[in-house]
XYZ file of C-alpha atoms in Angstrom:
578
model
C 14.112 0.176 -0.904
C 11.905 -2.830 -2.301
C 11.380 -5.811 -0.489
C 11.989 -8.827 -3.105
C 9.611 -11.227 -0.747
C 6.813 -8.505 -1.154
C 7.281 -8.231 -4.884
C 6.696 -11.425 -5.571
C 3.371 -11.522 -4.073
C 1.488 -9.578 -7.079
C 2.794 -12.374 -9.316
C 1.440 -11.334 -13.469
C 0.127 -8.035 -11.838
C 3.742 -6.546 -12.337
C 2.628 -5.595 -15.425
C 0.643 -2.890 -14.620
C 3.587 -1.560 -12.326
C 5.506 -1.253 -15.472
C 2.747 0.313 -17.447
C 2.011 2.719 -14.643
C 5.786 3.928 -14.505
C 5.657 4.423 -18.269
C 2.486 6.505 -18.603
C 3.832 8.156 -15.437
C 7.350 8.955 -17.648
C 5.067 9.907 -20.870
C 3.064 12.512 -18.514
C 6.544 13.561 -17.907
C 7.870 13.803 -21.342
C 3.969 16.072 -22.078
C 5.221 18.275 -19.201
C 8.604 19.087 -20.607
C 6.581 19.720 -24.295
C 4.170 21.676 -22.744
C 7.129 24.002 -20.978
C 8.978 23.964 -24.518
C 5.830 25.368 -26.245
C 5.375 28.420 -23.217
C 8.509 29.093 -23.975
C 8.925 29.607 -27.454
C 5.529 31.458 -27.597
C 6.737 33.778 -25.092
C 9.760 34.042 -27.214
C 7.713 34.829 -30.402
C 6.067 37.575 -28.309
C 8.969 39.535 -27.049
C 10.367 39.434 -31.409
C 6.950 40.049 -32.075
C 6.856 37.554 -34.919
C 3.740 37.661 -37.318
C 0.817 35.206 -36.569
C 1.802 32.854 -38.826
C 4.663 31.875 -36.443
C 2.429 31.093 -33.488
C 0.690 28.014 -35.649
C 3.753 25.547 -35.281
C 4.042 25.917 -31.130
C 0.313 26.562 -30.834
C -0.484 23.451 -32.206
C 2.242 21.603 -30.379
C 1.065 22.890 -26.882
C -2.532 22.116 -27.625
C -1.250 18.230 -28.143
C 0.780 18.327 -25.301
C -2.058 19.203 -23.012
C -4.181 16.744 -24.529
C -1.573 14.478 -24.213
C -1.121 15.197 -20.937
C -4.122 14.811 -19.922
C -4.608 11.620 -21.515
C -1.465 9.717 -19.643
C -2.681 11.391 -16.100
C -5.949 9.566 -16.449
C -4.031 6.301 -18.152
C -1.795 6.416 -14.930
C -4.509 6.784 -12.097
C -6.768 3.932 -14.429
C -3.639 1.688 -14.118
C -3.168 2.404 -10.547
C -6.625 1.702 -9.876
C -6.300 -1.547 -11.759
C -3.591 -2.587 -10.228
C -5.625 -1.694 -6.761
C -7.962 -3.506 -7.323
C -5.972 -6.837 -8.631
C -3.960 -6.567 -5.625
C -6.599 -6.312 -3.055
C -8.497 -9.200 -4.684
C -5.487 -11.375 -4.923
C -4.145 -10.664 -1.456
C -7.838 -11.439 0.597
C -8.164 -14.460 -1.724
C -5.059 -15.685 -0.277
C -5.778 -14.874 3.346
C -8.924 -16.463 3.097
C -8.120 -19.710 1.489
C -4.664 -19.763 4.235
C -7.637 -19.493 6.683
C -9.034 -22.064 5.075
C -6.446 -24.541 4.595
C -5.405 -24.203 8.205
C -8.382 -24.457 9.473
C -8.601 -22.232 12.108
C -6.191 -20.060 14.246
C -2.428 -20.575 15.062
C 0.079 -19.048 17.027
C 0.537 -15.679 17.004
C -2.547 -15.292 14.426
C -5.622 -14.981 15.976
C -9.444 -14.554 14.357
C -8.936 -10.484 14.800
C -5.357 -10.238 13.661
C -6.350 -12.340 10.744
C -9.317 -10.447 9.747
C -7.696 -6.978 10.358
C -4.542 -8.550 7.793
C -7.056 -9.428 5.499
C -9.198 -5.922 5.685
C -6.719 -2.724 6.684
C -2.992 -5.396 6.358
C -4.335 -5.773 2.418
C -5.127 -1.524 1.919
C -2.064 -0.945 2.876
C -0.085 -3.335 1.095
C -2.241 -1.988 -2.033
C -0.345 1.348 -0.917
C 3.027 0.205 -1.221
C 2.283 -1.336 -4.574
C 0.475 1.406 -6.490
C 1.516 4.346 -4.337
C 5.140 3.715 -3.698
C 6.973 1.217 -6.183
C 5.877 3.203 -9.534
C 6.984 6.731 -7.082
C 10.118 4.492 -6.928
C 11.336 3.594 -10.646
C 9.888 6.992 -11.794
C 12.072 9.026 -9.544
C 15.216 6.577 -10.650
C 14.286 7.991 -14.274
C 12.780 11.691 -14.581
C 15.719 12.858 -13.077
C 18.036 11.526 -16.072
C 15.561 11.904 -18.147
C 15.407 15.753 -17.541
C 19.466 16.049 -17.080
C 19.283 14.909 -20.967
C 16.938 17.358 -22.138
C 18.468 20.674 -19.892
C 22.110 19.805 -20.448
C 22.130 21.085 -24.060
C 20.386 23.970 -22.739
C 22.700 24.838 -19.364
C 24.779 22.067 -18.554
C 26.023 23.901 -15.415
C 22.721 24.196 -13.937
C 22.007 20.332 -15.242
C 25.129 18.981 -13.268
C 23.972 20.684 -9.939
C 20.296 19.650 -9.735
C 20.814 16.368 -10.801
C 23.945 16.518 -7.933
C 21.511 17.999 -5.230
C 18.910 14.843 -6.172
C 20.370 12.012 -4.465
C 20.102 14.442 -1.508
C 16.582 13.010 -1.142
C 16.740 9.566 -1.053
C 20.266 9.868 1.288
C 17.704 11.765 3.797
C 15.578 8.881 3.339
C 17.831 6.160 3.869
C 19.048 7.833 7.159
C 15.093 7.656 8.337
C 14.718 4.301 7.098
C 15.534 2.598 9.858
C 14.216 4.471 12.617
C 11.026 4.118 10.961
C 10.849 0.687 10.043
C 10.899 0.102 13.968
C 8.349 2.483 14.497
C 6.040 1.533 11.690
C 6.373 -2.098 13.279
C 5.823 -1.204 16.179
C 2.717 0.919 15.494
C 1.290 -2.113 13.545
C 1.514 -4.238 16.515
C -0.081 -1.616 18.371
C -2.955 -1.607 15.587
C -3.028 -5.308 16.083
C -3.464 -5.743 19.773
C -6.024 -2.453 19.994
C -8.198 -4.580 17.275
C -8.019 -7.942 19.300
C -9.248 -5.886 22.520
C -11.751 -4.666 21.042
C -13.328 -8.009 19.041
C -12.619 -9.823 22.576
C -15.056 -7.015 24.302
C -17.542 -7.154 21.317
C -17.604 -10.942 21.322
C -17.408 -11.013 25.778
C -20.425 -8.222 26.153
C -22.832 -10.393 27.937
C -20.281 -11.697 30.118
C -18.889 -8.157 30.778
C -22.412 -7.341 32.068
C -23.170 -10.431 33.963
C -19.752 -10.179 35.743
C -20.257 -6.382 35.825
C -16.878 -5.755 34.477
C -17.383 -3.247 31.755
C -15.042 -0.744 34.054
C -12.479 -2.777 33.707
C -12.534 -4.009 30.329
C -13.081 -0.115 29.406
C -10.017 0.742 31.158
C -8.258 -2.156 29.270
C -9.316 -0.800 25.773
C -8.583 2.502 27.145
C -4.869 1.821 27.957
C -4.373 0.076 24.279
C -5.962 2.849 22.949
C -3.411 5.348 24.529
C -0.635 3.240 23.483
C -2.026 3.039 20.081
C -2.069 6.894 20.080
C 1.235 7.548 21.728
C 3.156 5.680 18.715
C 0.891 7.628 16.028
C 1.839 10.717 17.312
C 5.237 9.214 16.943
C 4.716 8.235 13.362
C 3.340 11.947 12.520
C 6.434 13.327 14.034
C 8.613 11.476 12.525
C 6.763 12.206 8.903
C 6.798 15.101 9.640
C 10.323 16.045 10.034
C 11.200 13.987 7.725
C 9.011 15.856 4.932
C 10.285 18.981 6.376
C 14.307 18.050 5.597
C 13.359 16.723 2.062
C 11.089 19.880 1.328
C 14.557 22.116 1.945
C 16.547 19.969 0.030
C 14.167 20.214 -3.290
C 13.188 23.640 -3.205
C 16.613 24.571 -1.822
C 17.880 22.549 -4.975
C 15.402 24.157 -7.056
C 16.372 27.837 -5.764
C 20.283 26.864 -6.399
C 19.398 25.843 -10.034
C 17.560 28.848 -10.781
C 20.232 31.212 -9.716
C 22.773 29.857 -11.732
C 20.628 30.183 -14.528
C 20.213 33.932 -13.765
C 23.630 34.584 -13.243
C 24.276 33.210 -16.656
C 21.206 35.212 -17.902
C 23.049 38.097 -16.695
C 26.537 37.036 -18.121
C 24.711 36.728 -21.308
C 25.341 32.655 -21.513
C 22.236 32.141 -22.296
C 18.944 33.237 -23.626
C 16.211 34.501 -21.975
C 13.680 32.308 -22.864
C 16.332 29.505 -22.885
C 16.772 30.790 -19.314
C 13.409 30.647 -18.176
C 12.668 26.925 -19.563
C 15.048 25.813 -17.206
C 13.793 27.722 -14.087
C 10.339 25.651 -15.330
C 12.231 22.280 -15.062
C 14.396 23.012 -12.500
C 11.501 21.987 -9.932
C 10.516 19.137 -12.077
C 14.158 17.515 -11.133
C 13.254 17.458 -7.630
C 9.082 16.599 -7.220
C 9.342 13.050 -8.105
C 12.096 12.440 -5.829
C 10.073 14.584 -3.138
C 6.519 12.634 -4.155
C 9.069 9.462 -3.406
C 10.057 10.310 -0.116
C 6.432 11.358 0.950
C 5.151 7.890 -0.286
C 8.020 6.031 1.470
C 5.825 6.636 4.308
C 2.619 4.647 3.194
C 5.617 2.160 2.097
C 6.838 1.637 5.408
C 2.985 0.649 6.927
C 2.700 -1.224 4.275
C 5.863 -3.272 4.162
C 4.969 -3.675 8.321
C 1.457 -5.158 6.950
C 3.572 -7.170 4.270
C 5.962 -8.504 6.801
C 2.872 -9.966 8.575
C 1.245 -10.943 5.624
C 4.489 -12.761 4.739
C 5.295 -14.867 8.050
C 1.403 -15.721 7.907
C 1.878 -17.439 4.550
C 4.583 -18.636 6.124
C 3.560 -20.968 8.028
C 3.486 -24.319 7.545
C 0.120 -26.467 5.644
C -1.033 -29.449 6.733
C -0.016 -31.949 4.096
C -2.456 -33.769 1.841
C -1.925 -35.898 -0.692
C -3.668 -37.231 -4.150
C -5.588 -40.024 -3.243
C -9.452 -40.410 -3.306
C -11.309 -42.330 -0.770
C -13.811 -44.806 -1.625
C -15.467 -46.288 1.499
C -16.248 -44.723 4.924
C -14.445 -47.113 7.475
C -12.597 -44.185 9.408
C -9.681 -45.370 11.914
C -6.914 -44.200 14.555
C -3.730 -46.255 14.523
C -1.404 -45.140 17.787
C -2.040 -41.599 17.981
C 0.263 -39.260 19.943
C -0.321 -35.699 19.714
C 1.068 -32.743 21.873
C 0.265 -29.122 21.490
C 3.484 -28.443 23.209
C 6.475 -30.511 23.323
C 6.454 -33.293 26.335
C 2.708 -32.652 27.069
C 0.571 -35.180 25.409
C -2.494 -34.193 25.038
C -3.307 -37.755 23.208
C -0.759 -40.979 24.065
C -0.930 -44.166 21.782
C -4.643 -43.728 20.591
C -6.161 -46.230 18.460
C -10.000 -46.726 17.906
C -12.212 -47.935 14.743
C -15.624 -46.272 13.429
C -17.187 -48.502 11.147
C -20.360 -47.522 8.806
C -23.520 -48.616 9.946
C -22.363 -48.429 13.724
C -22.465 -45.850 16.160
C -18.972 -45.209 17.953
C -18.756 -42.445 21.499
C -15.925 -41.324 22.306
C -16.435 -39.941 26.312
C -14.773 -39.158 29.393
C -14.327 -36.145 31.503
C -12.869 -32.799 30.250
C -9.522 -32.303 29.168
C -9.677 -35.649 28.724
C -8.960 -34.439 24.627
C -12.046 -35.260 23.066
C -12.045 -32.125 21.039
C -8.577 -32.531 20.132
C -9.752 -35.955 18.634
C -12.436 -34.302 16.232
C -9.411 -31.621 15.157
C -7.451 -34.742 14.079
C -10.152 -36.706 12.393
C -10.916 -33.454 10.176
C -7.261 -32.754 9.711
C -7.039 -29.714 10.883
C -4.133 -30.715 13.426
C -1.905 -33.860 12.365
C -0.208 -36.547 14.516
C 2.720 -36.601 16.162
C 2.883 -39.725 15.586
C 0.401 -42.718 14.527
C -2.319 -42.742 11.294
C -5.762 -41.250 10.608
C -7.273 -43.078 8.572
C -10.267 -43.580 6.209
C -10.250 -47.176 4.315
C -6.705 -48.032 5.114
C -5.687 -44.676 3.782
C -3.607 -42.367 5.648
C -4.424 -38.506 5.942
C -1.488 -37.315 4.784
C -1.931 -39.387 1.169
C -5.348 -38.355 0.446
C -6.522 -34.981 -0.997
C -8.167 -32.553 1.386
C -11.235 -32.493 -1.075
C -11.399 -36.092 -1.131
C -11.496 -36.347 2.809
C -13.523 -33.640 4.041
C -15.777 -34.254 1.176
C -16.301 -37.869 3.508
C -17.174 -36.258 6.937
C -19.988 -33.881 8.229
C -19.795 -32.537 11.002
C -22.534 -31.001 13.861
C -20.837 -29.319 16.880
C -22.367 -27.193 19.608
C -20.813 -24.591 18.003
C -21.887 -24.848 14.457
C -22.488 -21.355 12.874
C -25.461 -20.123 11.058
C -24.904 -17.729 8.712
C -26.935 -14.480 8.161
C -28.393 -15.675 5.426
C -31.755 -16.631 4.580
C -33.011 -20.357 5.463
C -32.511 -21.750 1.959
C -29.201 -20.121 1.741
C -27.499 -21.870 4.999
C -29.084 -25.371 3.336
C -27.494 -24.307 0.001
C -23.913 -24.079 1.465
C -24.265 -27.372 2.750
C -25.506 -28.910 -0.548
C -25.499 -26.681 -3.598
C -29.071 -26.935 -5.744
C -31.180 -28.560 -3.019
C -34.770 -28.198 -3.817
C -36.702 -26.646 -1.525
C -39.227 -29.919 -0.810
C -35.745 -31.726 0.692
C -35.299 -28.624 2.889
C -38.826 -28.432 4.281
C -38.739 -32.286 4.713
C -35.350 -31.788 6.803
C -36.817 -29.138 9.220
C -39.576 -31.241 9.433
C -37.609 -34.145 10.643
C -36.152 -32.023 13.055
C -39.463 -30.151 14.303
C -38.549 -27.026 12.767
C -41.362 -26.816 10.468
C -42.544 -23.230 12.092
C -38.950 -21.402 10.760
C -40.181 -21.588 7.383
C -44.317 -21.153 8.301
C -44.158 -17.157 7.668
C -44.878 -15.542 4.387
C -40.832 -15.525 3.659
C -41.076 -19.163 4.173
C -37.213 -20.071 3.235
C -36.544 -16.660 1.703
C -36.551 -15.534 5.991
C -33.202 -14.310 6.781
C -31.547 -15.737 10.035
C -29.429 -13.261 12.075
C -26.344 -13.592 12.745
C -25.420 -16.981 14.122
C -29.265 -17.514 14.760
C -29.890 -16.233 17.934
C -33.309 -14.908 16.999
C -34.272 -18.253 17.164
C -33.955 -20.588 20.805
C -30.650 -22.168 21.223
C -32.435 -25.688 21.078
C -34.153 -24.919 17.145
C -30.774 -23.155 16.304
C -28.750 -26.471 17.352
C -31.535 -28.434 15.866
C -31.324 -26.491 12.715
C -27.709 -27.271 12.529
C -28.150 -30.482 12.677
C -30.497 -30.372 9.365
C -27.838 -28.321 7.563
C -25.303 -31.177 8.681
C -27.851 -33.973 7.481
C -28.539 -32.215 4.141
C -24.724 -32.402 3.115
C -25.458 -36.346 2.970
C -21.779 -36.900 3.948
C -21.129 -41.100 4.907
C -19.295 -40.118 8.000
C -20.927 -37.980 10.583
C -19.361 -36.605 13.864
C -21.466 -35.309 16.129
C -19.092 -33.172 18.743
C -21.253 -32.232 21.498
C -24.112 -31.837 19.467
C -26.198 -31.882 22.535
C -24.921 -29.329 24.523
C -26.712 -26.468 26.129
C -29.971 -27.357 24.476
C -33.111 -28.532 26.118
C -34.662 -31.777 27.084
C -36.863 -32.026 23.695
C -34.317 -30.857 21.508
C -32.201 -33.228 22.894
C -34.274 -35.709 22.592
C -35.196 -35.055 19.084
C -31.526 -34.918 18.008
C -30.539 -38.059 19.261
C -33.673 -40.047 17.639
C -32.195 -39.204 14.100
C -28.729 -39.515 15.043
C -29.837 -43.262 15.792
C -31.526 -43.353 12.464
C -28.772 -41.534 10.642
C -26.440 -44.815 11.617
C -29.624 -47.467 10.522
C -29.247 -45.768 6.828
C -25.857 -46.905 6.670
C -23.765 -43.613 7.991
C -20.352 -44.000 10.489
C -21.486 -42.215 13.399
C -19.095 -40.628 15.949
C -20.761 -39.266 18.951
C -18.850 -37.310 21.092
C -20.975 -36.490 24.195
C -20.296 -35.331 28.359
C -23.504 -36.735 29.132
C -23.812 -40.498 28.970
C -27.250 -41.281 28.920
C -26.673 -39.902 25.068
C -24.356 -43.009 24.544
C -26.155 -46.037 25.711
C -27.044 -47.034 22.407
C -24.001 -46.441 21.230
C -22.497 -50.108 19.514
C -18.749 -48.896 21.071
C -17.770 -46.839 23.736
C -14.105 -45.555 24.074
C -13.386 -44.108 27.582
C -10.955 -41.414 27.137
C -8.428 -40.525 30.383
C -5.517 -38.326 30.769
C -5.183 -38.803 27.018
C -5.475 -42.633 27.063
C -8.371 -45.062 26.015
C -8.471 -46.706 29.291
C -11.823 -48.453 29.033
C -13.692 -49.721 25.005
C -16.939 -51.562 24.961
C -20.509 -51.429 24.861
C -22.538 -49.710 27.724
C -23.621 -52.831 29.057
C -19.743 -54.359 29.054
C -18.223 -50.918 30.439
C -20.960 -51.016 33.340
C -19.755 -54.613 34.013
C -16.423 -53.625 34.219
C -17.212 -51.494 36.973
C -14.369 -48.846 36.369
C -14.564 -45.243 35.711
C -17.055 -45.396 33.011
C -19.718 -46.724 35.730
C -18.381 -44.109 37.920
C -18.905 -41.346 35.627
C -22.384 -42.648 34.800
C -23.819 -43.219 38.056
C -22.077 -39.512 39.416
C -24.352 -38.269 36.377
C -27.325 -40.157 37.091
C -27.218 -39.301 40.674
C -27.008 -35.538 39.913
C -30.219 -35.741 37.469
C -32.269 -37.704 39.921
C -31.138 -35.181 42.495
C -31.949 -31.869 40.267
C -35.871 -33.606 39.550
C -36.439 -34.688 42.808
C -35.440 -30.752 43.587
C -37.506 -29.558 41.153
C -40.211 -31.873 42.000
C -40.623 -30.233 45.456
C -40.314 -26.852 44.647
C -43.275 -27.339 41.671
């Protein structure tokens, strides 16, 4: 009924499990004091005892109900603690998984993580406050109660807490049919919520391809699926509730006639009588609240079981060792994404501060999987990464990525305000080093409004022109002052001046000492570069300077002059048409 992996998740937050399940057992104990004191007033009545009498069980119900009233709110203030613990604990550890990964992995992507981390982590608080206090308290009230009605009808005692396990047996016969359709209807919730982001994310392209029929029908269909297995779910719950609602108030209805024949025999009291008609019910309702709460367990532990083989996986390993220098190197890299296909084949190259190092060649040539390497977010087959003679897999992940900065064409802005997006880059930066960085980067206008650097960006920037928001990027990148800078397409998609711009203090980046990588399509970027590796099916099949490479006359030159060709065609084009 508990899942050990799950239980060790909450860590030190098991204590407020067992404080819940003990206020829950006091609130109990109040309700059986509560029924005692009814009783024995009653009792008083019918003998018509003088006032005096009332005082004693008066007195006792008044505590009881304060009592009670007092371990109800202690119980729900514990739950809600707990809650809360739970939900902070569990997102803090999705996030910094995300982080330590580094970005998606089989079988988890962006949506499926985020969805985990959001509706996965609600209903994992479920299982924890909802259903595992339901579960030790319905272990115990039942004793508990057997002890307290067996001096008063053991008869009736032996058959409720006989007709009990009835529950749980109904429960266990369910549990497997829906622990397949709970997982199922998680995967459903899964793959409705990837859908969706992808059609979010795709809009423009849904409109400039007019495919927004299709991609309609396609949420459509996972929509229908999604419903067909809640419908599923409800029946199921619902049938099940149905079986355990006969078996407690059927219980409950056999208990009470016993009592009443014994009434009638003359066995037993009255009053005796009727306090065990008031806790004949009580045997069966925490058993009953179990059963309805297995339910939310069952999502939960299918949220769990994801959360679980997403922990699961594997971390890239990092060491202890700090890095002093910022001479950055790859020593016979091999690295597949799939067994037999090498993406990268015996890789070695050097980047050297003060220099400026390309890395080109045409796509799928792996470029990009180079940058993933040199940050560490994917590791070597085989071969080093390293920085000063230091392998990647000795050094701490502080210590490294605390060494490289990093501008890509898809660098993201956050919605936050101008000084914000500067701050995350470099805590405490005054504001005349931000204006000075825009300025550097002709961005001067951004801040010219009366927010100045209090103006908030929207999200990713795109109220701004693709060339400021890539230019802008690049000041973030510049402000974190790192000694080795990779610039991954930094150029891309962006205008002439922009361009332009961008490469000017990338060249004067590398004169104030940095280790520049430039990773660039377009070659007319690179000629300045002090070393050129020419990336090909994986390979560096050409390294040199632009001058050398065009000597060589291999596919470097080819690649160049294709490019140059295609410019001088496009502005003699243009050149006409104007």
């Amino acid at each position: 009924m508990i899942d050990k992996d799950l239980f060790r998740l909450i860590g030190d937050e098991r204590r407020y499990l067992a404080m819940t399940v003990v206020a829950m057992l006091f609130c109990l104990l109040c309700n059986i004091g509560i029924a005692f004191s009814v009783c024995r007033i009653l009792d008083l009545l019918l003998k018509a005892q003088p006032a005096s009498a009332y005082s004693l069980p008066a007195t006792l119900l008044t505590i009881g109900i304060l009592l009670r009233f007092l371990c109800g709110y202690l119980r729900e203030r514990l739950r809600s603690i707990l809650g809360g613990k739970v939900r902070i604990k569990m997102r803090a550890e999705v996030f910094d998984k995300m982080l330590r990964l580094g970005g998606e992995r089989e079988g988890f992507t962006l949506s499926s993580m985020t969805q985990m981390a959001l509706e996965g982590v609600e209903q994992l608080d479920l299982y924890f406050t909802a259903y595992i206090p339901q579960f030790f308290y319905a272990l115990l009230a039942p004793a508990i109660l057997f002890i307290v009605l067996v001096f008063v009808s053991w008869k009736a005692s032996l058959v409720l807490l006989f007709l009990v396990p009835l529950i749980p047996l109904s429960i266990v016969l369910f549990s497997k049919y829906a622990k397949r359709i709970f997982g199922k209807y998680w995967g459903r919730y899964l793959s409705m919520g990837n859908t969706f982001l992808d059609a979010v994310q795709g809009m423009r392209e849904l409109k400039i391809f007019e495919a927004e029929e299709r991609m309609g029908k396609t949420i459509h269909d996972n929509s229908e699926e999604f419903r067909k297995i809640t419908m599923k779910v409800l029946v199921m719950q619902l049938f099940s509730t149905t079986i355990m609602d006969l078996i407690a108030y059927g219980g409950a209805g056999i208990g009470v006639a016993m009592v009443i024949l014994d009434m009638q025999a003359g066995l037993l009291a009255p009053m005796a009588g009727l306090f065990v008609v008031l806790e004949a019910v009580e045997f069966f309702l925490p058993m009953r609240a179990f059963g309805s709460a297995f339910h939310v367990a069952m999502n939960g532990l299918s949220a769990g079981k994801r959360l679980l083989a997403f922990f699961e996986i594997e971390d890239p390993s990092w060491g202890n060792e700090m890095l002093q220098g910022a001479s950055m190197a790859l020593k016979d890299v091999t690295f597949a994404y799939e067994e037999g296909q090498n993406v990268l084949d015996g890789v070695s190259m050097t980047f050297l501060p003060g220099t400026m190092t390309a890395i080109v060649g045409e796509s799928g040539s792996g470029k990009s999987t180079l940058v993933k390497l040199l940050l560490g977010e994917k590791r070597a087959d085989r071969g080093e990464v390293t920085i000063d003679g230091k392998d990647i897999r000795a050094c701490s992940r502080e210590g490294w990525l605390g060494k490289i900065g990093v501008v890509s064409y898809d660098s993201y802005i956050f919605h936050e305000s101008i000084r914000d997006n500067f701050r995350m880059a470099k805590r405490g930066i005054e504001d005349e080093e931000i204006l000075s960085l825009l300025k550097s980067m002709r961005l001067e206008r951004l801040a010219s409004g009366g927010e100045g650097l209090a103006r908030v960006l929207n999200e990713n920037a795109n109220d701004i022109s693709g060339g400021e928001r890539q230019r802008l990027a690049m000041a973030i990148g510049m402000a974190s002052d790192k000694p080795i800078e990779i610039y991954d397409e930094a150029t891309s998609n962006i205008d002439v001046e922009s361009e332009r711009i961008i490469m000017s203090e990338i060249r004067e980046r590398k004169k104030k000492g940095k280790t520049i990588v430039l990773i660039s399509h377009r070659l007319e970027n690179v000629i300045s570069s002090d070393n050129i590796y020419f990336l090909k099916g994986g390979r560096v099949s050409e390294e040199g300077n632009h001058a050398t490479l065009c000597q060589n006359g291999g596919d470097y030159l080819t690649l160049y002059r294709n490019q140059k060709d295609l410019e001088s065609g496009y502005l003699r084009k243009a050149g006409k048409e104007a």
